[in-house]
Coordinates of C-alpha atoms and ligand atoms in Angstrom, one line a residue:
M1 CA 0.0 0.0 0.0
T2 CA 2.8 2.4 0.9
Y3 CA 4.5 1.5 -2.4
T4 CA 1.5 2.7 -4.4
T5 CA 1.4 6.0 -2.4
V6 CA 5.1 6.5 -2.9
R7 CA 5.0 5.8 -6.6
S8 CA 2.2 8.2 -7.2
S9 CA 4.3 11.0 -5.7
W10 CA 7.5 10.3 -7.5
R11 CA 8.8 13.1 -9.6
L12 CA 10.7 13.1 -12.9
S13 CA 14.0 13.6 -11.0
N14 CA 13.4 10.2 -9.3
L15 CA 13.1 8.2 -12.5
L16 CA 16.8 7.5 -12.3
A17 CA 16.3 6.0 -8.8
L18 CA 13.4 3.9 -10.2
A19 CA 15.8 2.5 -12.8
L20 CA 18.3 1.7 -10.0
L21 CA 15.7 0.0 -8.0
A22 CA 14.6 -2.2 -10.9
G23 CA 18.3 -3.1 -11.4
A24 CA 18.8 -4.0 -7.8
Q25 CA 15.8 -6.2 -7.8
A26 CA 16.8 -8.0 -10.9
Q27 CA 20.1 -9.0 -9.2
T28 CA 18.5 -10.4 -6.1
V29 CA 19.4 -14.0 -5.6
I30 CA 17.3 -16.2 -3.4
P31 CA 19.3 -18.8 -1.5
A32 CA 17.8 -22.2 -1.3
V33 CA 18.0 -23.5 2.3
I34 CA 16.7 -20.6 4.5
P35 CA 13.4 -21.1 6.3
T36 CA 10.8 -18.7 4.7
L37 CA 7.2 -18.0 5.6
P38 CA 4.3 -18.5 3.2
P39 CA 2.5 -15.2 2.4
P40 CA 1.0 -14.1 5.7
S41 CA -2.6 -15.2 6.0
A42 CA -5.1 -12.6 6.9
S43 CA -5.3 -13.9 10.5
V44 CA -1.6 -13.3 11.2
A45 CA -1.2 -10.1 9.1
A46 CA 0.5 -7.4 11.2
E47 CA -1.2 -4.1 11.6
P48 CA 0.9 -1.0 10.8
I49 CA 1.2 1.8 13.4
G50 CA -1.4 3.8 11.4
D51 CA 0.5 7.0 10.7
S52 CA -1.8 9.5 8.9
I53 CA 0.9 10.3 6.3
F54 CA 2.6 6.9 6.0
P55 CA -0.1 4.4 6.7
A56 CA 2.1 1.3 6.1
L57 CA 5.0 2.2 8.3
G58 CA 5.8 0.3 11.5
Q59 CA 3.9 -2.3 13.5
A60 CA 1.1 -1.5 16.0
G61 CA 1.9 -2.8 19.5
L62 CA 5.6 -3.3 18.8
D63 CA 8.1 -1.6 21.1
V64 CA 11.7 -1.9 20.1
L65 CA 13.9 -1.1 23.2
N66 CA 17.3 -1.4 21.7
Y67 CA 19.1 -2.0 18.4
D68 CA 22.5 -3.6 18.6
L69 CA 24.2 -3.1 15.2
D70 CA 27.3 -4.8 13.9
L71 CA 27.9 -3.3 10.4
T72 CA 30.7 -3.8 7.9
V73 CA 31.4 -1.4 5.0
D74 CA 33.9 -3.3 2.8
R75 CA 33.9 -0.8 -0.1
P76 CA 33.1 2.8 1.1
G77 CA 31.3 4.9 -1.6
T78 CA 29.3 1.9 -2.8
S79 CA 25.8 0.7 -1.7
E80 CA 27.2 -2.5 -0.4
L81 CA 26.5 -3.2 3.3
R82 CA 26.6 -6.3 5.5
G83 CA 25.8 -6.8 9.1
T84 CA 23.9 -8.2 12.0
V85 CA 21.2 -6.4 14.0
V86 CA 19.9 -7.6 17.3
L87 CA 16.7 -6.0 18.3
T88 CA 15.5 -6.2 21.9
V89 CA 11.7 -6.1 21.6
T90 CA 8.6 -6.0 23.7
S91 CA 5.0 -5.3 22.9
T92 CA 1.9 -3.6 24.2
Q93 CA -0.4 -6.3 22.8
P94 CA 0.1 -10.0 21.9
L95 CA 1.9 -10.2 18.6
P96 CA 1.7 -13.5 16.7
V97 CA 4.2 -12.2 14.1
L98 CA 6.8 -9.4 14.0
S99 CA 6.7 -7.1 11.0
L100 CA 9.8 -4.9 10.6
D101 CA 10.3 -2.2 7.9
F102 CA 13.2 -3.3 5.7
L103 CA 13.9 -2.4 2.1
G104 CA 17.5 -3.2 2.5
P105 CA 20.1 -5.9 1.7
Q106 CA 19.2 -9.5 1.4
V107 CA 18.3 -11.3 4.6
L108 CA 20.6 -14.3 5.3
E109 CA 19.4 -15.5 8.6
V110 CA 16.8 -14.7 11.3
R111 CA 16.9 -15.9 14.9
W112 CA 14.4 -15.5 17.7
N113 CA 16.1 -15.7 21.1
G114 CA 19.0 -17.5 19.5
L115 CA 17.0 -20.1 17.5
P116 CA 16.4 -20.0 13.7
A117 CA 13.0 -18.5 13.0
P118 CA 10.9 -18.6 9.8
Y119 CA 10.7 -15.3 8.0
R120 CA 9.6 -13.6 4.7
H121 CA 11.3 -10.6 3.3
D122 CA 9.2 -8.6 0.8
Q123 CA 11.6 -6.1 -0.6
V124 CA 9.0 -4.3 -2.6
A125 CA 6.6 -3.8 0.3
G126 CA 9.6 -3.2 2.5
K127 CA 8.5 -5.6 5.2
L128 CA 10.4 -8.4 7.0
T129 CA 7.8 -10.7 8.6
I130 CA 9.2 -13.0 11.3
E131 CA 7.3 -15.8 13.1
P132 CA 8.2 -16.3 16.7
P133 CA 7.8 -19.8 18.4
E134 CA 5.2 -18.2 20.7
P135 CA 3.4 -14.8 20.3
L136 CA 5.3 -11.9 21.8
L137 CA 3.3 -10.9 24.9
P138 CA 3.2 -7.6 26.8
G139 CA 5.7 -7.7 29.7
T140 CA 8.0 -10.1 28.0
R141 CA 11.1 -9.4 25.9
A142 CA 12.7 -11.2 23.0
E143 CA 16.0 -10.8 21.1
V144 CA 15.6 -10.9 17.4
T145 CA 18.7 -11.3 15.3
V146 CA 18.7 -10.4 11.6
R147 CA 21.8 -11.0 9.4
F148 CA 22.0 -9.4 6.0
A149 CA 24.3 -8.6 3.1
G150 CA 24.1 -6.9 -0.3
Q151 CA 22.9 -3.7 -1.8
V152 CA 20.9 -1.3 0.3
G153 CA 17.3 -0.5 -0.7
V154 CA 16.2 2.7 -2.4
R155 CA 13.6 5.2 -1.1
P156 CA 13.2 8.4 -3.1
D157 CA 12.5 11.5 -1.1
P158 CA 9.0 12.8 -1.7
D159 CA 10.2 16.4 -2.2
L160 CA 13.9 16.5 -2.9
P161 CA 15.9 15.1 -5.8
I162 CA 17.6 12.6 -3.5
N163 CA 17.0 9.1 -2.1
V164 CA 16.7 9.0 1.7
G165 CA 18.5 6.4 3.8
W166 CA 22.0 5.0 3.3
Q167 CA 24.0 7.4 1.1
A168 CA 26.9 6.3 -1.2
V169 CA 29.2 9.1 -2.2
P170 CA 31.6 7.8 -4.9
A171 CA 35.2 8.8 -5.0
L172 CA 35.7 12.1 -6.8
G173 CA 38.8 14.1 -7.6
G174 CA 41.2 13.6 -4.7
R175 CA 38.4 12.4 -2.4
V176 CA 37.8 8.8 -1.4
G177 CA 34.4 7.2 -1.5
A178 CA 32.2 7.7 1.6
N179 CA 28.9 6.6 3.1
F180 CA 26.4 8.2 5.5
T181 CA 22.8 8.1 6.7
L182 CA 20.3 10.7 5.7
S183 CA 17.0 9.1 6.6
E184 CA 14.2 11.6 7.4
P185 CA 11.4 10.5 7.3
D186 CA 11.7 6.8 6.6
G187 CA 15.1 6.0 5.1
T188 CA 16.5 3.9 7.9
R189 CA 14.6 1.0 6.5
T190 CA 16.7 1.2 3.4
F191 CA 19.6 -0.4 5.3
L192 CA 18.3 -1.7 8.7
P193 CA 15.3 -3.8 9.8
V194 CA 13.5 -1.3 12.1
N195 CA 10.2 -0.2 13.4
D196 CA 10.6 2.9 11.3
H197 CA 8.5 5.4 13.1
P198 CA 9.3 8.3 15.5
S199 CA 6.7 7.1 18.0
D200 CA 9.0 4.2 18.8
P201 CA 12.3 5.7 19.7
A202 CA 15.0 3.3 20.9
T203 CA 18.6 3.1 22.2
F204 CA 21.4 2.0 19.8
T205 CA 24.7 0.3 20.1
T206 CA 26.5 0.8 16.8
R207 CA 29.6 -1.2 15.8
I208 CA 31.1 -0.4 12.4
T209 CA 34.0 -2.0 10.7
V210 CA 35.8 0.0 8.0
P211 CA 38.8 -0.5 5.8
A212 CA 42.3 0.9 6.4
G213 CA 42.4 4.7 6.3
Y214 CA 38.8 5.2 7.1
T215 CA 37.1 6.5 10.2
A216 CA 33.5 5.6 11.3
A217 CA 31.3 8.0 13.3
A218 CA 27.8 7.4 14.7
S219 CA 25.2 8.8 17.1
G220 CA 26.2 8.5 20.7
V221 CA 29.5 8.2 22.6
Q222 CA 32.4 6.4 21.2
R223 CA 33.3 3.4 23.4
S224 CA 36.1 1.8 21.6
E225 CA 38.3 1.7 18.5
V226 CA 39.9 -1.7 17.7
A227 CA 42.3 -2.6 14.8
T228 CA 41.2 -5.5 12.6
P229 CA 43.7 -8.1 11.3
N230 CA 43.6 -6.6 7.7
G231 CA 44.5 -3.1 8.8
G232 CA 40.9 -1.8 9.2
R233 CA 39.2 -0.6 12.3
T234 CA 36.1 -1.4 14.3
F235 CA 34.4 1.6 16.1
T236 CA 31.7 1.2 18.7
F237 CA 29.2 3.9 19.7
E238 CA 26.6 3.9 22.4
Q239 CA 23.5 6.0 22.2
A240 CA 22.0 5.5 25.7
Q241 CA 19.0 7.7 25.4
P242 CA 16.2 6.6 23.0
I243 CA 16.1 8.3 19.6
P244 CA 13.8 8.0 16.5
T245 CA 15.2 5.6 13.9
Y246 CA 15.4 8.4 11.2
T247 CA 17.8 10.4 13.5
L248 CA 20.5 7.6 13.6
A249 CA 23.7 9.0 12.2
I250 CA 26.4 6.7 10.7
H251 CA 29.3 8.0 8.7
V252 CA 32.2 6.4 7.0
N253 CA 34.9 8.6 5.5
R254 CA 38.5 9.8 5.7
F255 CA 37.8 12.0 8.6
E256 CA 39.7 14.2 10.9
R257 CA 38.0 14.1 14.3
V258 CA 38.3 17.4 16.2
D259 CA 37.7 17.2 20.0
S260 CA 36.8 20.3 21.9
A261 CA 36.3 21.1 25.6
G262 CA 33.1 19.7 27.1
V263 CA 30.2 22.1 27.6
P264 CA 28.5 21.9 31.0
V265 CA 24.9 22.1 29.8
G266 CA 23.9 18.4 30.3
E267 CA 21.5 17.1 32.9
G268 CA 22.6 18.4 36.3
G269 CA 25.3 20.5 34.7
A270 CA 27.1 17.4 33.3
D271 CA 29.7 18.1 30.6
V272 CA 28.4 17.4 27.0
I273 CA 31.2 15.7 25.0
R274 CA 32.2 17.8 22.0
R275 CA 33.5 16.3 18.8
D276 CA 33.2 17.2 15.1
Y277 CA 34.2 15.2 12.0
F278 CA 35.7 17.0 9.0
P279 CA 36.4 15.0 5.8
V280 CA 40.0 15.3 4.8
G281 CA 40.3 17.9 2.0
V282 CA 37.3 20.1 2.7
P283 CA 38.0 23.9 2.4
A284 CA 39.6 25.2 5.6
D285 CA 36.8 27.8 6.1
T286 CA 34.2 25.1 6.4
R287 CA 35.3 24.8 10.0
D288 CA 34.5 28.4 10.9
A289 CA 30.9 27.9 11.8
Y290 CA 31.6 25.0 14.2
V291 CA 33.7 27.1 16.5
S292 CA 30.3 28.4 17.7
T293 CA 28.8 25.0 18.7
G294 CA 29.6 25.4 22.4
E295 CA 28.0 28.8 22.6
I296 CA 25.0 27.6 20.6
L297 CA 24.5 24.7 23.1
K298 CA 24.7 27.2 26.0
V299 CA 22.1 29.7 24.5
L300 CA 19.7 26.9 23.6
A301 CA 20.1 25.0 26.9
D302 CA 19.2 28.3 28.7
W303 CA 15.9 28.4 26.8
F304 CA 15.1 24.7 26.4
G305 CA 16.6 23.1 29.5
P306 CA 19.6 20.7 29.8
Y307 CA 20.9 19.3 26.5
P308 CA 19.2 15.9 26.4
F309 CA 22.1 13.6 25.2
S310 CA 25.7 12.9 26.2
A311 CA 27.6 14.3 23.2
Y312 CA 27.1 16.8 20.4
G313 CA 28.8 17.8 17.3
S314 CA 28.6 17.7 13.5
A315 CA 29.8 15.4 10.8
I316 CA 30.4 17.3 7.6
V317 CA 29.4 15.8 4.2
T318 CA 30.4 16.9 0.7
P319 CA 27.2 16.4 -1.4
R320 CA 24.9 19.4 -1.8
I321 CA 22.0 18.2 0.3
P322 CA 19.9 19.7 3.1
A323 CA 21.3 19.5 6.6
L324 CA 19.8 16.9 9.0
E325 CA 19.4 16.8 12.7
T326 CA 20.9 13.3 13.3
A327 CA 21.1 12.6 17.0
T328 CA 24.2 13.9 18.8
L329 CA 25.9 14.4 15.5
S330 CA 24.2 16.7 13.0
T331 CA 24.8 15.9 9.4
M332 CA 26.1 19.2 7.9
P333 CA 26.9 19.6 4.2
V334 CA 29.9 21.8 3.3
T335 CA 27.4 24.1 1.5
S336 CA 25.3 24.6 4.7
S337 CA 28.2 25.1 7.1
N338 CA 26.9 28.3 8.6
V339 CA 25.9 29.3 12.1
R340 CA 22.2 29.7 11.3
V341 CA 21.8 26.2 10.0
L342 CA 23.9 24.9 12.8
V343 CA 21.6 26.6 15.4
H344 CA 18.5 25.0 13.6
E345 CA 19.9 21.5 13.6
T346 CA 21.2 21.8 17.2
A347 CA 17.7 22.9 18.4
H348 CA 16.3 19.7 16.8
Q349 CA 18.3 17.7 19.3
W350 CA 15.6 18.8 21.8
F351 CA 12.7 19.1 19.4
G352 CA 12.5 16.0 17.2
D353 CA 15.3 13.9 18.5
R354 CA 14.4 13.9 22.2
V355 CA 10.7 15.1 22.1
T356 CA 9.5 12.8 19.3
L357 CA 6.5 12.8 17.0
A358 CA 3.5 10.6 17.5
D359 CA 2.5 11.1 13.9
W360 CA 4.3 12.6 10.9
S361 CA 1.4 15.1 10.5
G362 CA 2.8 16.9 13.5
V363 CA 6.2 17.6 11.9
W364 CA 5.8 21.3 12.4
L365 CA 6.4 20.5 16.1
N366 CA 10.0 19.7 15.0
E367 CA 10.5 22.4 12.3
G368 CA 8.6 25.3 14.0
F369 CA 10.6 25.0 17.2
A370 CA 13.9 24.5 15.4
T371 CA 13.2 27.6 13.2
Y372 CA 12.2 29.6 16.3
A373 CA 15.6 28.8 17.8
E374 CA 17.1 30.9 15.0
L375 CA 15.3 33.9 16.4
L376 CA 16.3 33.1 20.0
W377 CA 20.0 32.8 18.9
A378 CA 19.8 36.2 17.0
Q379 CA 18.4 37.8 20.1
A380 CA 21.1 36.3 22.3
Q381 CA 23.6 38.0 19.9
G382 CA 22.0 41.4 20.7
E383 CA 19.6 41.7 17.8
T384 CA 16.0 42.6 18.3
G385 CA 14.9 39.9 15.9
D386 CA 12.2 42.2 14.5
D387 CA 13.6 41.9 11.0
M388 CA 13.7 38.1 11.2
V389 CA 10.0 38.0 12.3
R390 CA 8.9 40.4 9.6
G391 CA 10.9 38.4 7.0
W392 CA 9.2 35.2 8.2
Y393 CA 5.8 36.9 7.9
A394 CA 6.5 38.2 4.4
R395 CA 7.7 34.8 3.3
A396 CA 4.7 33.0 4.8
G397 CA 2.4 35.6 3.0
R398 CA 4.0 34.8 -0.3
S399 CA 3.5 31.0 -0.1
Q400 CA 0.3 29.0 0.1
T401 CA -0.7 28.6 3.7
R402 CA -2.6 25.8 5.6
P403 CA -3.4 24.7 9.1
L404 CA -0.2 23.4 10.9
V405 CA -1.2 19.8 11.0
A406 CA -0.1 18.3 7.6
T407 CA -2.4 16.2 5.6
T408 CA -0.2 15.1 2.7
E409 CA 3.4 13.9 2.3
S410 CA 4.4 17.0 0.2
Q411 CA 3.4 19.3 3.0
L412 CA 5.8 17.8 5.6
F413 CA 8.7 20.2 5.0
D414 CA 6.9 23.2 3.4
T415 CA 7.0 26.8 4.4
T416 CA 4.0 26.4 6.7
A417 CA 5.8 23.7 8.8
Y418 CA 8.9 25.9 9.3
I419 CA 7.8 29.5 9.1
R420 CA 4.1 29.5 10.1
G421 CA 5.2 27.0 12.8
A422 CA 7.8 29.4 14.1
L423 CA 5.3 32.3 14.0
A424 CA 2.8 30.3 16.0
L425 CA 5.3 30.0 18.8
H426 CA 6.0 33.7 18.5
A427 CA 2.3 34.4 18.9
V428 CA 2.3 32.3 22.1
R429 CA 5.3 34.2 23.4
G430 CA 3.5 37.5 22.7
T431 CA 0.8 36.6 25.3
V432 CA 3.3 36.2 28.3
D433 CA 6.6 37.5 29.5
D434 CA 9.9 35.8 28.6
T435 CA 10.3 34.2 32.1
A436 CA 7.0 32.4 31.6
F437 CA 7.9 31.5 28.0
K438 CA 11.2 30.0 29.0
A439 CA 9.5 27.9 31.7
Y440 CA 7.0 26.8 29.0
L441 CA 9.7 25.7 26.6
R442 CA 11.6 23.9 29.3
G443 CA 8.4 22.2 30.6
W444 CA 7.5 20.9 27.1
V445 CA 10.9 19.2 26.8
S446 CA 11.0 17.8 30.3
G447 CA 7.3 16.7 30.4
F448 CA 7.2 15.1 26.9
S449 CA 10.6 13.6 26.4
S450 CA 9.4 10.0 26.7
Q451 CA 6.0 10.5 25.3
P452 CA 5.6 11.1 21.5
V453 CA 3.7 14.4 20.9
T454 CA 0.8 15.8 18.8
T455 CA -0.4 19.3 18.1
A456 CA -3.4 18.5 20.5
D457 CA -0.8 17.8 23.2
L458 CA 0.8 21.2 22.7
L459 CA -2.5 23.0 22.8
T460 CA -3.5 21.3 26.1
Y461 CA -0.1 21.9 27.5
T462 CA -0.2 25.6 26.5
R463 CA -3.5 26.1 28.3
T464 CA -2.4 24.3 31.4
R465 CA 0.9 26.1 31.6
L466 CA 0.1 29.6 30.2
G467 CA -3.7 29.9 30.3
A468 CA -6.5 30.4 27.9
K469 CA -5.2 33.4 26.1
A470 CA -2.0 31.6 25.1
E471 CA -3.9 28.6 24.0
A472 CA -6.2 30.7 21.9
A473 CA -3.2 32.3 20.2
L474 CA -1.7 29.0 19.4
R475 CA -5.1 27.6 18.2
L476 CA -5.6 30.5 15.8
W477 CA -2.1 29.9 14.3
A478 CA -2.5 26.2 14.3
E479 CA -6.0 26.0 12.8
S480 CA -6.9 29.1 10.8
P481 CA -7.2 28.4 7.1
E482 CA -5.7 31.9 6.5
L483 CA -2.5 33.3 7.8
P484 CA -3.4 35.2 11.0
P485 CA -2.2 38.8 11.5
L486 CA 1.3 39.3 12.9
P487 CA 1.1 39.7 16.7
E488 CA 2.5 43.0 18.0
R489 CA 5.2 42.7 20.6
Ligands
LIG501 N1 14.7 18.1 9.0 C1 15.6 18.8 8.1 C2 15.8 20.1 8.7 O1 14.9 21.0 8.8 C3 15.1 18.9 6.7 C4 14.9 17.6 6.0 C5 13.7 17.0 5.7 C6 15.8 16.7 5.4 N2 13.8 15.8 5.0 C7 15.1 15.6 4.8 C8 17.2 16.8 5.3 C9 15.8 14.6 4.2 C10 17.9 15.7 4.7 C11 17.2 14.7 4.1 O2 16.9 20.4 9.2
ZN502 ZN1 14.6 21.5 10.6

């Protein structure tokens, strides 16, 4: 069902990807002796989560607690990937089958608590269906192991001329081949079997083995770096706070890692580990913006409360793509290496990565807050911010507007999500003083960090925290078919 939806929204620029997909499928070889499931009968068909924009994603009732990844990139810059994933899972309802999102490499083996389990991998639907010996019951846990190898899957972005998910950057000029993840909204399933929805964030342990001369980076804190017999290295990272699947960062490149002094803005004043990764050979001035990272963390933590993870920094990539708020390690193109974009992606660490979406229709809750952070940063630099607000309003006025809750895939990252979303928060701020507004932002983060959010949640929270006038302002900006008038401040 998703496939049809996706196909109908494909644009001309994605025809190339379509050709690649067809090629990849033609090459698929089915090994003979693996246990496979017959097509699931209606009685055991798994129900998806029921996202209003992506109705086929995820499995209702499935709760993945941790992903333990052991990945090997033998030829960086290609789409080849092999590895083993161990998912620690539980459920909120009895599940007779497990249904993971997976477009990716060919499945070689599936185990359920260590024993071989029957499975069926439908690479077109992007579902890996696994049959446990007993239904997975609430209150119980299981370890599900999936081993895979081959070419990653292809998922065209609905709006941009790119494929989301595992990126392959071929060697070019003096530069070696590289790989990285760029997965919003549902690209992680191109290379990992996952419950690919932000309403089921999980912790990750990521182990990556790369050839000689390469460095791997990933979301979380690096725990070890071990040499392999053939001159390569295995890097291990631990992401101990749950994050949505699309925010998982993995990078393989010839990197220089730059460590900076910790920033004391973590929980209870703990130091946030600071590291940035620059590909060897990027222009020297690419680094300029990242000198401000510590100061950005301080300004944002003052407004939003403690930084919610253990480490923060950026991994710089060379293709001309949009920046992405990958958890603890923003993915920053050379061409977007400026402070304003960095502020935006850093703010997403609170809004999107820690406070996660219950449904993709609420994506303005990510983009509106991250855009609003650009104003908070400008004001912390001594600007009034009036120009920025007027600029936003003019821009919103020039584009088609709509209520904040998105109803189609192509609305997810439009001007309304970013700009009208930011203006909605500005309208709330206009009803109270800044002390109250700060407490409101901090309370949203601390109260909803482990509870995926909707626009209705924010409206209720706004009334409870700031009163009826603030709620009415937000409701007007959230629901009016027209662009409301710019609030005076
Ligand atoms: N969330 C990103 C931002 O605002 C934008 C984005 C949406 C994106 N989809 C993407 C970036 C896909 C890269 C790939 O910062
Ligand atoms: Zn954003």
